[in-house]
Amino acid sequence: MTDNELKNDSAVEAGSDSSARTHFIEDIIAEDNKTGRFGGRVHTRFPPEPNGYLHIGHAKSICLNFGLALDYGGKCNLRFDDTNPTKEEVEYVESIMNDVRWLGFDWEDRLFYASDYFDQLYEWAVQLIKAGKAYVDHLNADEIREHRGTLTQPGKDSPYRNRSVEENLDLFQRMKNGEFPDGTCVLRAKIDMTSPNLNLRDPVMYRILHATHHRTGDKWCIYPMYDWAHGESDSIEGITHSICTLEFEDHRPLYEWFVENLNIYRPQQIEFARLNLTYTIMSKRKLIRLVQEKHVRGWDDPRMSTLSGMRRRGYPPEAIRAFCDMIGLAKSNSVADFAMLEYCVRQHLNKVATRVMAVLNPLRVVLTNYPEGQVDELDAVNNPEDPSAGTRKVPFSRVLYIDRDDFMENPPSKFYRLSPGREVRLRYGYFIKCEEVIKDEAGNIIELRCTYDPTTRGGEAPDGRKVKATIHWVSAAHALDAEVRVYEHLFTRPDPNSDDEGKDFTAYINPNSLQVLAGCKVEPSLKDAAPGSRYQFERLGYFCVDPDSQGSTLVFNRTVTLRDEWAKLQKSQPS
RNA sequence: UGGGGAGUCGCCAAGCGGCAAGGCUCCGGACUUUGGAUCCGGCAUUCGUAGGUUCGAAUCCUACCUCCCCAGCCA
């Protein structure tokens, strides 16, 4: 996919006339381009820490950063912010690269790691020490906290704050050489212990961590803190607009203090509001708990808000991009409605998904006037939204399955599917009329006896009579068995974080978030459906073949239902 | 009570002194061999509150209110 296709695609998906409406970051870029601040360059970066899987919130940042580069003819780097070896793993860096690519973005040859810059960072730290702007502090963690003061009280200088440059240089080198155990001392920037901005009260730049790093191994036992590594990495890479989330607004003065005191190139940090979505959790800490405590099957469980989960669920990357376009960008905390995401998923799938017939909850139907052993090959349209998708043959015979939801013995007035004595159309097939309801001893309906009208082949009656409903079906003798996994929101409330009642978010996990339907029947054209392929099961929703499918066992995930007027009616008038 | 942000329809979100875009949701209706899609129509006399400036304010000024973030050797 070319850059242009990607752009147009997203714009079209979002239903926006792209050209108009700019958000505040685009305004900033326009202004910078006007003043020539960065010489017309736009160079962004997506800087994940490899300590978990990417989620839909990251998608917003990815689309923003890579999207801006695309829109302004600039570049976007992928940079792993790997400054804490105790939490980071290669499994995560691989999954992250995989997810960014899947979303449709390309960092070309610009794959970087903050750990690439450890040597440079060390040199710069020495430079600050020499300038009297950094010192080694032997206060322990508790003491540092005590000296930091509070929100309303200024902090106090550490007794080690005024060590000589020589002593600091010596100590810092010995920190690096591994002469001290974890926690004995840290390197701090010497700024202002009385600043109302706590980030400026002599922030820690390096801590001692005798841990093996996923890339640098045991080369280092001191690791830079986020504030010390991030801006400097941006500077090294020539980033123009360093976009991050709101909680870093307070860090901007520190970001700028470092680049100014080092006298190096200064990128512009810009903050935006992270994405929140109803019925989902976005914190990595909580997502990892869902996985570790086995509330879900793994990072890629289709109920997860991770990109890998959404991929397995069947959400197309185009839909996620369109969603990121649709939600806009601002600085106010907000919670996007999950329905927006589903709208984007349906909108894309409607245009591209092959239609197929599947019966989730089979009810046997025998056409009493249809010749035994006769098979009719009916023509079915693969995608009414896309004529080029062509048609296929669907076998029709005497014994069929329809969905139990499509039959009611005593239908309410608004129900216009099949019921005793009523006639409906079988999609692409014939009109059938229900003549008899067969029940078992317990009174459960086990079969319907119907007659079909041979003159209605294809679904049109020569006498022009109309039918109120068209229902889907499969031929019993030809159908394939399948397992279908039906999902609902993972949480029972729009904001699972609301810890009123002092409850943990796990208290709001939806016990019905996964329902496994066995014994489903799908049409034979699905025989060799590959994992990951997406279909519309007519009248039901969009479904995606799960990787658990193997050999003759087909497993589908329900991606999202179709919009359903009937379901809505039932909900509003329960009875 | 320190500092940094934000408050426009149920949810996102435009608007930057000239009289409230758009999308999602929702509600009507048309069409329909998917109760899908599509198409039409409806949905903020009002912009956190109260004052003020102005011919005119969501937009400027003042005060207040509410919410979010910051006291990791996490990012």
JSON list of C-alpha atoms in Angstrom, two decimals, chain A residues 29 160 191 298 334 439 507:
[
{"chain": "A", "resi": 29, "resn": "ILE", "atom": "CA", "xyz": [3.00, 22.36, 12.45]},
{"chain": "A", "resi": 160, "resn": "TYR", "atom": "CA", "xyz": [25.40, 15.60, 48.80]},
{"chain": "A", "resi": 191, "resn": "ILE", "atom": "CA", "xyz": [17.99, 22.27, 39.21]},
{"chain": "A", "resi": 298, "resn": "GLY", "atom": "CA", "xyz": [-3.96, -14.25, 26.44]},
{"chain": "A", "resi": 334, "resn": "SER", "atom": "CA", "xyz": [-12.62, 12.09, 27.01]},
{"chain": "A", "resi": 439, "resn": "LYS", "atom": "CA", "xyz": [-41.99, -31.34, 19.16]},
{"chain": "A", "resi": 507, "resn": "ALA", "atom": "CA", "xyz": [-15.27, -7.13, 39.68]}
]
